[in-house]
Amino acid sequence: MELDACPECDEPRFDQHHQTHANRRIPRAVFHTIPIGPQLQALWRHPESAEKMRYRVKKTQEVFDQLLKNDGLVDSYDDIFCGSAYISHVADGTIQPEDTLLMISIDGAQLFESKESDCWIYIWVILELSPDHRYKKKHVLPGAIIPGPKKPKFIESFLFPGLHHFSALQREGLTIWDSGHRREFISRLFLFLACADGPGLLTMSNFVGHQGKTGCRMRCPLKGRWKPGASQYYPVLLKPDNYDVPGCTHPNVDVYSIDSSTCVDYVQQLQYLLQARTQREYETRHLATGIVGPSILLGLQPHLILGIPECFSSEMMHLSGANMAALWLDLWWGSIECASTDNKSDWVWAVLKSQERWEAHGRAVAACKSYLPGSFDVAPRDPSLHANSWYKATEYITWIYCLCPALLYDTLPRVYWRNFCRFVAGFLIMGQYSITPAGLERARNLLAEWEYEYETLFCQRRIDRIHFVRPCIHLSNHLAAEAVRIRSPICSSQWTMERTIGNLGQEIRQPSDPFSNLAQQGIRRCQVNALKAIVPTLDLTHEDSNPRASEDLGNGYVLLPKRDRRPIKTPAHDSHAIAQYLGKAAPPTVRRWGRLRLPNGQIA
């Protein structure tokens, strides 16, 4: 705060040409941090919103009742409070009923497709609310808008104001007026999860990236194997034939024995790193530990954070919609890097490398659109035409995991098709909102068997195919253990962050100055959300109401627009069937509706 110039590039901090009338210096650029404390206080100022904030306490009692009834097992992992991490911290008294649990999520955002407009945003998700409410727009609280278009050199300096405020509230407590019970109490803020994609995680964790020897984001002890001539390590389980790279010749790894390290391990490794006396010693310890330096989250109160690396979970959205999807496509296209000692003509799995087959597959994907229910969100477009032009993560997920097992039947060689289906079966279980203990065990076995078989089929213990084993393959096998620890991975993923970026970006009215406008929209969002919590009648959108121009048929069935403006004539056999069903002599007039919402929430 005291510097007048950047220590990296020596650029001045203040505008050198303009000053205010009071002769005060003007910063060349500013960014906005939105304190979390007042936003949380607003959520207790009305009995209706205060009642929503008591969800965690009620759910905790329900979970402990299940544990007593089921000999230590929950009925299903359907919320963060069913996970072992939360249960153990409640049991030992670390987490108290009046604490406020939060999740922080950070990501970069490109505001416009056609221009350079990258910036960074972080948000707070309030875990005190039920899953039906905590991910909604009016309860997701922006924390800061970090302007672009270039990535900040020291992003920790932008995170510091908000986290300093958070740490102060942890230390001193947040005074809250509970309007439902008409009492005042002190709440401690507990950081339970910190979510981000790969690059975003590095800004908070200060770990090495996925290319490091110890590059697992879950901090498990698996050591990568270096590919000669390459610049990174790969999480290969099976030792390649004739492989003799110092430090990487460990024997085959049992995937069932891999476990994440604990907070104590991290502290010990960090101390070991910081005790390095020379640059060379630092680099050696940095390679061994997978740590670059202290995490900024160490500035929080140690008893009010889940722990490092425990608060860093898997990231399901990018894993499924980007990383794994890209791997499968690179294999089927035959576009994955081919070494000079390898031959693409031997790649029998590259079934979509010909343009003719690729276009035929794309047409088949597009033809499935009319058969997909509305709950699948965005139906995938023809990937041969649109896969490289802003293809959405939901489109990739539906295409790869829902359609490809059928569309590639008798196209992929049978053994490779079965391997792919084994992965899809395990991944779809892990993508569910609620997972039973039995389903979790099945998913764990499927993904473990798939990883071994994948290396056998594709890598074949060849040194020149080590790069076929990307980090996302290893991360897939952490999903089941993560569900036991903090519940289904889909509820700690970046879907909420991406949706927040999207709807904030849509509200920008001045594209010429997107960062200032985005910051103002974030501030306004927080102000409006606070007002809606204090005075719920200001919220004109009722969560339980049906959309405009709909027709409630009762029993959970709702007709949704569009519909015919005028009655139509139906074919004779249709008219007869309708009249017979209604018990009328003459067929009634008919108007067609476009969609029907079913009792389970799906839209036909």
Coordinates of C-alpha atoms in Angstrom, one line a residue:
M1 CA 0.0 0.0 0.0
E2 CA 3.0 2.3 0.6
L3 CA 4.7 1.8 -2.8
D4 CA 4.6 4.5 -5.5
A5 CA 5.8 2.2 -8.3
C6 CA 5.4 -1.4 -9.3
P7 CA 8.4 -3.5 -8.0
E8 CA 8.4 -5.6 -11.2
C9 CA 8.1 -3.1 -14.1
D10 CA 8.7 0.2 -12.2
E11 CA 5.4 1.7 -13.7
P12 CA 4.1 4.6 -11.5
R13 CA 1.1 3.8 -9.3
F14 CA -0.5 7.2 -9.6
D15 CA -1.5 9.3 -12.6
Q16 CA 1.4 11.6 -13.4
H17 CA -0.7 14.1 -15.4
H18 CA -3.9 14.7 -13.5
Q19 CA -4.6 15.7 -9.9
T20 CA -7.7 16.6 -8.1
H21 CA -8.5 20.2 -6.8
A22 CA -7.3 19.1 -3.4
N23 CA -3.9 18.2 -4.9
R24 CA -4.6 14.5 -4.1
R25 CA -2.9 11.8 -6.2
I26 CA -5.2 9.8 -8.5
P27 CA -4.5 6.0 -8.9
R28 CA -4.1 5.0 -12.5
A29 CA -6.4 2.0 -12.0
V30 CA -8.7 0.7 -9.2
F31 CA -10.5 -2.5 -8.4
H32 CA -13.4 -3.2 -6.1
T33 CA -13.6 -5.6 -3.1
I34 CA -17.1 -6.2 -1.7
P35 CA -16.9 -7.1 2.1
I36 CA -18.7 -10.3 3.0
G37 CA -19.7 -9.3 6.5
P38 CA -22.5 -6.8 5.8
Q39 CA -24.0 -9.2 3.2
L40 CA -24.2 -12.0 5.7
Q41 CA -25.8 -9.7 8.3
A42 CA -28.5 -8.8 5.9
L43 CA -29.5 -12.5 5.4
W44 CA -30.7 -12.6 9.1
R45 CA -32.7 -9.4 9.1
H46 CA -36.0 -10.9 8.1
P47 CA -37.6 -14.0 9.7
E48 CA -38.1 -15.6 6.3
S49 CA -34.5 -15.3 5.2
A50 CA -33.3 -16.1 8.7
E51 CA -35.2 -19.4 8.6
K52 CA -33.3 -20.3 5.4
M53 CA -30.0 -19.7 7.2
R54 CA -30.8 -22.4 9.8
Y55 CA -30.7 -25.2 7.2
R56 CA -27.2 -26.4 8.3
V57 CA -28.2 -27.0 11.9
K58 CA -31.3 -29.0 10.9
K59 CA -29.4 -31.0 8.3
T60 CA -26.6 -31.8 10.8
Q61 CA -29.0 -33.3 13.2
E62 CA -30.6 -35.3 10.4
V63 CA -27.2 -36.6 9.4
F64 CA -26.2 -37.6 12.9
D65 CA -29.5 -39.5 13.3
Q66 CA -28.7 -41.4 10.1
L67 CA -25.2 -42.3 11.4
L68 CA -26.7 -43.7 14.6
K69 CA -29.3 -45.7 12.7
N70 CA -27.0 -47.0 9.9
D71 CA -23.8 -47.9 12.0
G72 CA -21.9 -44.9 10.8
L73 CA -23.2 -44.6 7.3
V74 CA -25.4 -41.9 5.8
D75 CA -28.3 -42.8 3.6
S76 CA -26.8 -40.9 0.7
Y77 CA -24.2 -38.2 0.0
D78 CA -26.5 -35.4 -1.0
D79 CA -25.0 -32.4 0.8
I80 CA -21.6 -31.2 2.1
F81 CA -22.8 -31.9 5.6
C82 CA -22.9 -35.7 4.8
G83 CA -19.2 -35.8 4.2
S84 CA -16.6 -37.1 6.8
A85 CA -14.7 -33.7 6.8
Y86 CA -17.7 -31.8 8.1
I87 CA -18.9 -34.6 10.5
S88 CA -15.6 -34.9 12.2
H89 CA -15.2 -31.2 12.7
V90 CA -18.7 -31.0 14.3
A91 CA -18.0 -34.0 16.4
D92 CA -14.8 -32.6 17.9
G93 CA -16.4 -29.1 18.4
T94 CA -14.4 -27.3 15.8
I95 CA -17.5 -26.2 14.0
Q96 CA -20.2 -24.7 16.2
P97 CA -24.0 -24.3 15.5
E98 CA -23.7 -20.5 15.3
D99 CA -20.7 -20.5 12.8
T100 CA -21.2 -19.5 9.2
L101 CA -19.7 -21.9 6.6
L102 CA -18.6 -20.4 3.3
M103 CA -17.1 -21.5 0.0
I104 CA -14.9 -19.2 -2.1
S105 CA -14.7 -19.7 -5.8
I106 CA -12.4 -17.9 -8.3
D107 CA -12.0 -17.9 -12.0
G108 CA -11.0 -15.9 -15.0
A109 CA -13.7 -14.5 -17.3
Q110 CA -13.7 -13.5 -20.9
L111 CA -16.6 -11.0 -21.2
F112 CA -16.8 -10.7 -25.0
E113 CA -16.0 -13.3 -27.7
S114 CA -14.6 -10.8 -30.2
K115 CA -12.2 -8.7 -28.1
E116 CA -9.6 -9.0 -25.4
S117 CA -11.5 -8.7 -22.2
D118 CA -10.2 -11.1 -19.6
C119 CA -10.6 -10.4 -15.9
W120 CA -10.8 -12.3 -12.7
I121 CA -13.8 -12.7 -10.3
Y122 CA -14.2 -14.4 -7.0
I123 CA -17.5 -15.2 -5.3
W124 CA -18.8 -16.5 -1.9
V125 CA -21.3 -19.3 -1.7
I126 CA -23.1 -19.6 1.7
L127 CA -23.2 -23.2 2.8
E128 CA -25.7 -22.3 5.6
L129 CA -28.4 -22.3 3.0
S130 CA -29.9 -25.5 1.5
P131 CA -28.7 -26.6 -2.0
D132 CA -32.0 -25.4 -3.4
H133 CA -31.1 -21.9 -2.4
R134 CA -27.3 -21.5 -2.0
Y135 CA -26.5 -21.7 -5.7
K136 CA -29.2 -19.2 -6.9
K137 CA -28.3 -15.8 -8.2
K138 CA -29.7 -13.9 -5.3
H139 CA -27.6 -15.8 -2.8
V140 CA -24.3 -16.0 -4.6
L141 CA -22.3 -13.0 -3.3
P142 CA -19.5 -11.4 -5.5
G143 CA -16.3 -10.8 -3.6
A144 CA -14.2 -8.8 -6.0
I145 CA -13.9 -7.9 -9.6
I146 CA -10.2 -7.9 -10.7
P147 CA -9.8 -5.9 -14.0
G148 CA -7.9 -7.1 -17.0
P149 CA -7.3 -7.5 -19.8
K150 CA -3.9 -8.9 -18.7
K151 CA -3.7 -11.4 -15.9
P152 CA -2.4 -9.8 -12.6
K153 CA 1.3 -10.5 -11.9
F154 CA 0.5 -10.8 -8.2
I155 CA -3.1 -11.8 -7.9
E156 CA -2.6 -12.3 -4.1
S157 CA -2.5 -8.5 -3.8
F158 CA -6.1 -8.4 -5.2
L159 CA -7.3 -11.2 -2.9
F160 CA -5.7 -9.7 0.2
P161 CA -8.3 -7.0 1.0
G162 CA -11.2 -9.4 1.0
L163 CA -9.4 -12.2 2.8
H164 CA -8.0 -9.7 5.4
H165 CA -11.6 -8.6 6.1
F166 CA -12.6 -12.3 6.3
S167 CA -9.8 -13.1 8.7
A168 CA -10.7 -10.1 10.9
L169 CA -14.2 -11.3 11.2
Q170 CA -12.9 -14.8 12.1
R171 CA -10.8 -13.3 14.9
E172 CA -13.3 -10.9 16.3
G173 CA -16.6 -12.6 15.3
L174 CA -19.5 -11.1 13.2
T175 CA -22.3 -9.6 15.2
I176 CA -25.7 -10.8 13.8
W177 CA -29.3 -9.9 14.7
D178 CA -31.5 -12.9 14.3
S179 CA -34.9 -11.4 13.5
G180 CA -36.6 -14.8 13.6
H181 CA -35.7 -15.5 17.2
R182 CA -35.2 -11.8 18.0
R183 CA -31.7 -12.2 19.5
E184 CA -28.2 -11.1 18.9
F185 CA -25.3 -13.6 18.5
I186 CA -21.7 -13.7 17.4
S187 CA -20.9 -15.9 14.4
R188 CA -17.5 -17.1 13.4
L189 CA -16.8 -17.4 9.7
F190 CA -15.4 -20.8 8.7
L191 CA -13.9 -21.3 5.2
F192 CA -14.9 -24.8 4.3
L193 CA -14.0 -25.0 0.6
A194 CA -11.9 -23.1 -1.9
C195 CA -12.8 -23.9 -5.5
A196 CA -11.1 -23.1 -8.8
D197 CA -10.0 -24.6 -12.1
G198 CA -6.3 -25.5 -12.6
P199 CA -4.9 -22.0 -13.1
G200 CA -7.2 -20.4 -10.5
L201 CA -6.2 -23.0 -7.9
L202 CA -2.6 -22.0 -8.2
T203 CA -3.4 -18.4 -7.2
M204 CA -4.7 -19.6 -3.8
S205 CA -2.7 -22.7 -3.1
N206 CA 0.8 -21.8 -4.4
F207 CA 1.2 -25.4 -5.5
V208 CA 3.0 -26.4 -8.6
G209 CA 0.9 -26.9 -11.7
H210 CA -0.3 -30.3 -13.1
Q211 CA 3.0 -30.6 -14.9
G212 CA 5.0 -31.0 -11.8
K213 CA 6.4 -34.2 -10.4
T214 CA 4.0 -33.9 -7.4
G215 CA 1.3 -32.2 -9.5
C216 CA -1.9 -33.7 -8.1
R217 CA -4.2 -30.9 -6.9
M218 CA -5.4 -33.2 -4.1
R219 CA -1.8 -33.4 -2.8
C220 CA -1.8 -37.2 -2.9
P221 CA 1.7 -38.9 -2.7
L222 CA 1.6 -40.2 -6.3
K223 CA 4.9 -39.2 -8.1
G224 CA 4.8 -38.5 -11.8
R225 CA 7.0 -40.1 -14.4
W226 CA 9.1 -37.8 -16.6
K227 CA 9.0 -38.4 -20.3
P228 CA 12.5 -38.1 -21.9
G229 CA 12.7 -35.0 -24.0
A230 CA 9.5 -33.5 -22.5
S231 CA 9.2 -30.7 -20.0
Q232 CA 6.7 -32.2 -17.6
Y233 CA 5.7 -35.3 -15.5
Y234 CA 2.8 -37.6 -16.1
P235 CA 0.8 -39.6 -13.5
V236 CA 1.5 -43.0 -15.0
L237 CA 0.7 -46.0 -12.8
L238 CA 2.3 -48.8 -14.7
K239 CA 6.1 -48.5 -15.1
P240 CA 7.0 -48.4 -18.8
D241 CA 9.3 -51.1 -20.3
N242 CA 13.0 -50.3 -20.4
Y243 CA 12.4 -47.1 -18.4
D244 CA 15.3 -45.8 -16.4
V245 CA 14.8 -42.1 -15.5
P246 CA 16.3 -41.3 -12.1
G247 CA 13.7 -40.5 -9.5
C248 CA 10.8 -41.9 -11.6
T249 CA 11.6 -45.7 -11.6
H250 CA 9.2 -46.5 -8.8
P251 CA 7.3 -49.8 -9.3
N252 CA 3.7 -50.1 -10.5
V253 CA 1.3 -48.1 -8.3
D254 CA -1.8 -49.6 -6.7
V255 CA -4.6 -47.1 -7.4
Y256 CA -6.5 -48.3 -4.4
S257 CA -3.6 -47.3 -2.1
I258 CA -3.5 -43.7 -3.2
D259 CA -4.7 -41.3 -0.5
S260 CA -4.5 -37.6 0.0
S261 CA -2.0 -36.2 2.4
T262 CA -3.1 -34.4 5.6
C263 CA -2.8 -30.8 6.8
V264 CA 0.2 -31.8 9.0
D265 CA 2.0 -33.2 5.9
Y266 CA 1.5 -29.9 4.1
V267 CA 2.9 -27.8 7.0
Q268 CA 5.9 -30.1 7.4
Q269 CA 6.6 -29.9 3.6
L270 CA 6.2 -26.1 3.6
Q271 CA 8.7 -25.7 6.5
Y272 CA 11.1 -28.0 4.6
L273 CA 10.8 -25.8 1.5
L274 CA 11.2 -22.5 3.3
Q275 CA 14.3 -23.8 5.1
A276 CA 16.2 -23.9 1.8
R277 CA 19.3 -21.8 2.0
T278 CA 20.2 -21.5 -1.7
Q279 CA 18.3 -21.3 -5.0
R280 CA 19.4 -24.7 -6.0
E281 CA 18.3 -26.2 -2.7
Y282 CA 15.0 -24.5 -3.1
E283 CA 14.5 -25.9 -6.6
T284 CA 15.3 -29.4 -5.4
R285 CA 12.8 -29.2 -2.5
H286 CA 10.2 -27.5 -4.7
L287 CA 10.4 -30.5 -7.0
A288 CA 10.1 -32.9 -4.2
T289 CA 7.2 -31.2 -2.3
G290 CA 5.2 -29.8 -5.2
I291 CA 4.9 -26.5 -3.3
V292 CA 6.0 -23.1 -4.7
G293 CA 5.5 -21.1 -1.5
P294 CA 3.0 -20.3 1.3
S295 CA -0.6 -20.2 0.4
I296 CA -2.4 -16.8 1.0
L297 CA -5.1 -18.8 2.9
L298 CA -2.5 -19.4 5.7
G299 CA -3.4 -15.8 6.7
L300 CA -6.8 -17.0 7.9
Q301 CA -7.4 -18.2 11.4
P302 CA -6.1 -21.8 11.4
H303 CA -8.9 -23.3 13.5
L304 CA -11.5 -21.7 11.2
I305 CA -10.5 -23.2 7.9
L306 CA -10.9 -26.8 6.8
G307 CA -7.1 -27.0 6.2
I308 CA -4.6 -27.0 3.4
P309 CA -4.9 -28.9 1.1
E310 CA -8.2 -30.2 2.5
C311 CA -10.2 -27.1 1.4
F312 CA -9.1 -27.7 -2.2
S313 CA -11.4 -30.2 -3.8
S314 CA -11.8 -31.7 -7.2
E315 CA -13.3 -29.6 -9.9
M316 CA -16.0 -31.6 -11.8
M317 CA -17.1 -29.0 -14.4
H318 CA -13.7 -28.5 -16.1
L319 CA -12.7 -32.1 -15.5
S320 CA -15.8 -33.5 -17.4
G321 CA -16.6 -30.7 -19.8
A322 CA -13.0 -29.8 -20.9
N323 CA -10.2 -32.0 -19.8
M324 CA -11.6 -35.5 -20.2
A325 CA -13.7 -34.4 -23.2
A326 CA -10.5 -33.1 -24.9
L327 CA -8.6 -36.3 -24.1
W328 CA -11.3 -38.6 -25.7
L329 CA -11.6 -36.4 -28.8
D330 CA -7.8 -36.2 -29.3
L331 CA -7.7 -40.0 -29.2
W332 CA -10.6 -40.5 -31.6
W333 CA -9.4 -37.8 -34.0
G334 CA -5.8 -39.2 -33.8
S335 CA -4.7 -35.6 -33.0
I336 CA -2.8 -36.5 -29.8
E337 CA 1.0 -36.0 -30.1
C338 CA 2.7 -38.9 -32.0
A339 CA 6.3 -39.6 -31.3
S340 CA 8.7 -40.4 -34.1
T341 CA 9.0 -43.9 -32.8
D342 CA 5.2 -44.4 -33.0
N343 CA 2.9 -44.8 -35.9
K344 CA -0.6 -43.3 -36.2
S345 CA -1.6 -46.1 -38.6
D346 CA -1.5 -48.4 -35.5
W347 CA -4.0 -46.3 -33.6
V348 CA -7.1 -48.4 -34.1
W349 CA -9.0 -46.2 -31.7
A350 CA -8.6 -43.1 -34.0
V351 CA -12.0 -43.8 -35.6
L352 CA -13.0 -40.2 -36.4
K353 CA -9.8 -39.0 -38.1
S354 CA -11.3 -39.1 -41.6
Q355 CA -13.3 -36.1 -42.5
E356 CA -16.2 -38.2 -43.9
R357 CA -16.6 -40.2 -40.6
W358 CA -16.3 -37.0 -38.5
E359 CA -19.0 -35.2 -40.4
A360 CA -21.3 -38.2 -40.3
H361 CA -20.8 -38.4 -36.5
G362 CA -21.5 -34.7 -36.2
R363 CA -24.8 -35.1 -38.1
A364 CA -25.8 -38.0 -35.9
V365 CA -25.2 -35.9 -32.8
A366 CA -27.3 -33.1 -34.1
A367 CA -30.1 -35.5 -35.0
C368 CA -30.4 -36.5 -31.4
K369 CA -31.6 -33.1 -30.3
S370 CA -35.3 -33.7 -30.6
Y371 CA -35.0 -36.8 -28.4
L372 CA -33.3 -35.1 -25.4
P373 CA -35.5 -33.9 -22.5
G374 CA -35.2 -30.3 -21.4
S375 CA -33.3 -31.2 -18.2
F376 CA -30.3 -31.9 -20.4
D377 CA -30.0 -28.1 -20.7
V378 CA -28.3 -27.1 -24.0
A379 CA -28.6 -29.8 -26.7
P380 CA -25.3 -30.4 -28.4
R381 CA -24.9 -28.9 -31.9
D382 CA -23.2 -30.6 -34.8
P383 CA -19.6 -30.9 -33.4
S384 CA -18.1 -31.1 -36.9
L385 CA -19.3 -27.6 -37.5
H386 CA -19.2 -26.0 -34.0
A387 CA -16.8 -27.9 -31.7
N388 CA -14.1 -25.2 -32.1
S389 CA -16.4 -22.2 -31.8
W390 CA -17.6 -21.7 -28.2
Y391 CA -19.0 -25.2 -27.8
K392 CA -20.4 -25.1 -24.2
A393 CA -19.3 -27.5 -21.4
T394 CA -22.9 -28.8 -21.1
E395 CA -22.8 -29.7 -24.8
Y396 CA -19.6 -31.6 -24.5
I397 CA -20.9 -33.5 -21.5
T398 CA -24.2 -34.5 -23.2
W399 CA -22.3 -35.4 -26.4
I400 CA -19.4 -37.4 -24.9
Y401 CA -21.1 -39.1 -21.9
C402 CA -24.7 -39.5 -23.1
L403 CA -24.5 -39.9 -26.8
C404 CA -21.1 -41.3 -27.7
P405 CA -21.6 -44.7 -25.9
A406 CA -24.4 -45.4 -28.4
L407 CA -23.1 -43.5 -31.4
L408 CA -19.6 -45.2 -31.3
Y409 CA -21.0 -48.7 -30.8
D410 CA -19.6 -50.8 -33.6
T411 CA -17.4 -47.8 -34.6
L412 CA -14.8 -48.1 -31.9
P413 CA -13.1 -51.5 -31.6
R414 CA -15.0 -53.5 -29.0
V415 CA -12.3 -53.6 -26.4
Y416 CA -11.8 -49.8 -26.6
W417 CA -15.5 -49.2 -26.6
R418 CA -16.0 -51.2 -23.4
N419 CA -13.2 -49.3 -21.8
F420 CA -14.8 -46.0 -22.7
C421 CA -18.2 -47.2 -21.4
R422 CA -16.6 -48.3 -18.1
F423 CA -15.4 -44.8 -17.6
V424 CA -18.7 -43.3 -18.6
A425 CA -20.6 -45.5 -16.1
G426 CA -18.4 -44.5 -13.2
F427 CA -18.3 -40.8 -14.2
L428 CA -22.1 -40.6 -14.5
I429 CA -22.5 -41.9 -11.0
M430 CA -20.1 -39.2 -9.8
G431 CA -22.0 -36.6 -11.6
Q432 CA -25.2 -37.3 -9.7
Y433 CA -26.5 -34.9 -7.1
S434 CA -27.2 -37.6 -4.6
I435 CA -25.0 -40.7 -4.4
T436 CA -25.6 -43.8 -2.2
P437 CA -22.7 -45.5 -0.5
A438 CA -23.3 -48.5 -2.7
G439 CA -23.2 -46.4 -5.8
L440 CA -20.1 -44.7 -4.6
E441 CA -18.3 -48.0 -4.2
R442 CA -19.3 -49.1 -7.7
A443 CA -18.1 -45.8 -9.2
R444 CA -14.7 -46.2 -7.4
N445 CA -14.2 -49.7 -8.7
L446 CA -15.3 -48.8 -12.2
L447 CA -12.9 -45.8 -12.4
A448 CA -10.0 -47.7 -10.9
E449 CA -10.4 -50.6 -13.3
W450 CA -10.8 -48.2 -16.2
E451 CA -7.5 -46.4 -15.4
Y452 CA -5.5 -49.6 -15.3
E453 CA -7.1 -50.8 -18.5
Y454 CA -6.7 -47.4 -20.2
E455 CA -2.9 -47.5 -19.7
T456 CA -2.8 -51.1 -20.9
L457 CA -4.7 -50.5 -24.1
F458 CA -3.5 -47.0 -25.1
C459 CA 0.0 -46.7 -23.5
Q460 CA 1.0 -50.4 -23.7
R461 CA 3.9 -49.6 -21.3
R462 CA 5.6 -47.6 -24.1
I463 CA 7.9 -44.7 -23.1
D464 CA 6.9 -42.7 -26.2
R465 CA 3.2 -42.8 -25.0
I466 CA 3.7 -41.6 -21.5
H467 CA 2.0 -38.4 -22.5
F468 CA -1.3 -40.3 -23.2
V469 CA -1.8 -40.3 -19.4
R470 CA -2.9 -36.8 -18.7
P471 CA -3.5 -35.5 -15.1
C472 CA -7.3 -35.5 -15.6
I473 CA -7.1 -39.4 -15.7
H474 CA -5.5 -39.5 -12.3
L475 CA -7.9 -36.9 -10.9
S476 CA -10.9 -39.0 -11.9
N477 CA -9.9 -41.6 -9.4
H478 CA -10.1 -39.1 -6.6
L479 CA -13.8 -38.4 -7.2
A480 CA -15.2 -41.2 -5.1
A481 CA -12.9 -40.4 -2.1
E482 CA -13.8 -36.8 -2.4
A483 CA -17.5 -37.6 -2.3
V484 CA -17.0 -39.5 1.0
R485 CA -15.1 -36.5 2.3
I486 CA -17.2 -33.5 1.2
R487 CA -20.1 -35.1 -0.8
S488 CA -20.9 -35.3 -4.6
P489 CA -18.2 -33.3 -6.5
I490 CA -20.8 -31.6 -8.7
C491 CA -21.8 -29.4 -5.8
S492 CA -18.3 -28.0 -5.2
S493 CA -17.6 -27.4 -8.9
Q494 CA -17.3 -24.2 -11.0
W495 CA -20.8 -24.3 -12.4
T496 CA -21.9 -21.6 -10.0
M497 CA -18.9 -19.4 -10.8
E498 CA -19.4 -19.8 -14.6
R499 CA -23.1 -18.9 -14.3
T500 CA -22.3 -15.8 -12.2
I501 CA -19.8 -14.7 -14.8
G502 CA -22.4 -15.2 -17.5
N503 CA -25.2 -13.3 -15.9
L504 CA -23.0 -10.4 -14.7
G505 CA -21.5 -10.1 -18.2
Q506 CA -25.0 -9.9 -19.7
E507 CA -25.8 -6.9 -17.5
I508 CA -22.9 -4.8 -18.8
R509 CA -24.4 -1.8 -20.7
Q510 CA -21.2 0.0 -21.8
P511 CA -18.9 -2.4 -23.7
S512 CA -16.3 0.4 -24.1
D513 CA -15.4 0.2 -20.4
P514 CA -16.3 -3.4 -19.5
F515 CA -14.2 -3.8 -16.3
S516 CA -15.6 -0.7 -14.5
N517 CA -19.1 -1.6 -15.6
L518 CA -18.7 -5.2 -14.4
A519 CA -17.4 -4.0 -11.0
Q520 CA -20.4 -1.7 -10.7
Q521 CA -22.8 -4.5 -11.6
G522 CA -21.2 -6.7 -9.0
I523 CA -21.6 -4.0 -6.3
R524 CA -25.2 -3.4 -7.4
R525 CA -25.9 -7.2 -7.3
C526 CA -24.8 -7.4 -3.7
Q527 CA -26.8 -4.3 -2.7
V528 CA -30.0 -5.7 -4.4
N529 CA -29.5 -9.1 -2.9
A530 CA -29.2 -7.5 0.6
L531 CA -32.4 -5.5 0.1
K532 CA -34.2 -8.6 -1.1
A533 CA -33.1 -10.5 2.0
I534 CA -34.2 -7.7 4.4
V535 CA -37.5 -7.0 2.5
P536 CA -38.5 -10.3 0.7
T537 CA -41.5 -8.6 -0.8
L538 CA -39.1 -6.6 -3.1
D539 CA -38.3 -9.9 -4.8
L540 CA -40.7 -10.0 -7.7
T541 CA -39.6 -13.5 -8.8
H542 CA -41.3 -16.2 -6.7
E543 CA -39.3 -19.4 -6.6
D544 CA -42.4 -21.6 -6.3
S545 CA -44.5 -19.9 -9.0
N546 CA -44.9 -21.0 -12.5
P547 CA -43.6 -19.0 -15.4
R548 CA -45.9 -16.5 -17.3
A549 CA -48.3 -17.9 -19.9
S550 CA -48.1 -21.4 -18.4
E551 CA -51.0 -23.6 -17.4
D552 CA -50.9 -25.7 -14.2
L553 CA -52.6 -29.0 -14.8
G554 CA -52.3 -30.2 -11.2
N555 CA -50.3 -33.1 -9.7
G556 CA -47.1 -31.4 -10.7
Y557 CA -47.8 -31.2 -14.4
V558 CA -47.4 -27.7 -16.0
L559 CA -47.8 -26.8 -19.7
L560 CA -45.2 -24.3 -20.8
P561 CA -45.2 -21.9 -23.7
K562 CA -45.3 -21.6 -26.6
R563 CA -48.8 -22.7 -27.7
D564 CA -51.0 -22.4 -30.7
R565 CA -52.8 -19.0 -30.9
R566 CA -55.9 -20.6 -32.5
P567 CA -57.5 -24.0 -32.2
I568 CA -56.4 -26.4 -34.9
K569 CA -58.0 -29.3 -36.7
T570 CA -56.5 -32.7 -35.8
P571 CA -56.5 -35.8 -38.0
A572 CA -59.6 -38.0 -37.8
H573 CA -57.9 -40.8 -35.9
D574 CA -56.5 -38.3 -33.4
S575 CA -59.9 -36.6 -32.9
H576 CA -61.6 -39.9 -32.4
A577 CA -59.0 -41.0 -29.7
I578 CA -59.2 -37.6 -27.9
A579 CA -63.0 -37.7 -27.9
Q580 CA -63.1 -41.3 -26.7
Y581 CA -60.6 -40.5 -23.9
L582 CA -62.7 -37.5 -22.7
G583 CA -66.0 -39.4 -23.0
K584 CA -67.5 -36.9 -25.5
A585 CA -69.4 -37.6 -28.7
A586 CA -67.7 -34.8 -30.7
P587 CA -64.0 -34.0 -30.5
P588 CA -63.2 -30.8 -28.7
T589 CA -61.1 -28.0 -30.1
V590 CA -57.4 -28.4 -29.6
R591 CA -54.4 -26.1 -29.0
R592 CA -50.9 -27.5 -29.0
W593 CA -48.4 -26.6 -26.3
G594 CA -44.7 -26.7 -26.9
R595 CA -43.5 -28.2 -23.6
L596 CA -44.7 -30.0 -20.6
R597 CA -42.9 -29.9 -17.2
L598 CA -43.2 -33.2 -15.4
P599 CA -43.5 -33.7 -11.6
N600 CA -39.8 -34.7 -11.5
G601 CA -38.8 -31.4 -13.0
Q602 CA -37.9 -32.6 -16.5
I603 CA -39.3 -30.8 -19.4
A604 CA -40.7 -32.8 -22.3

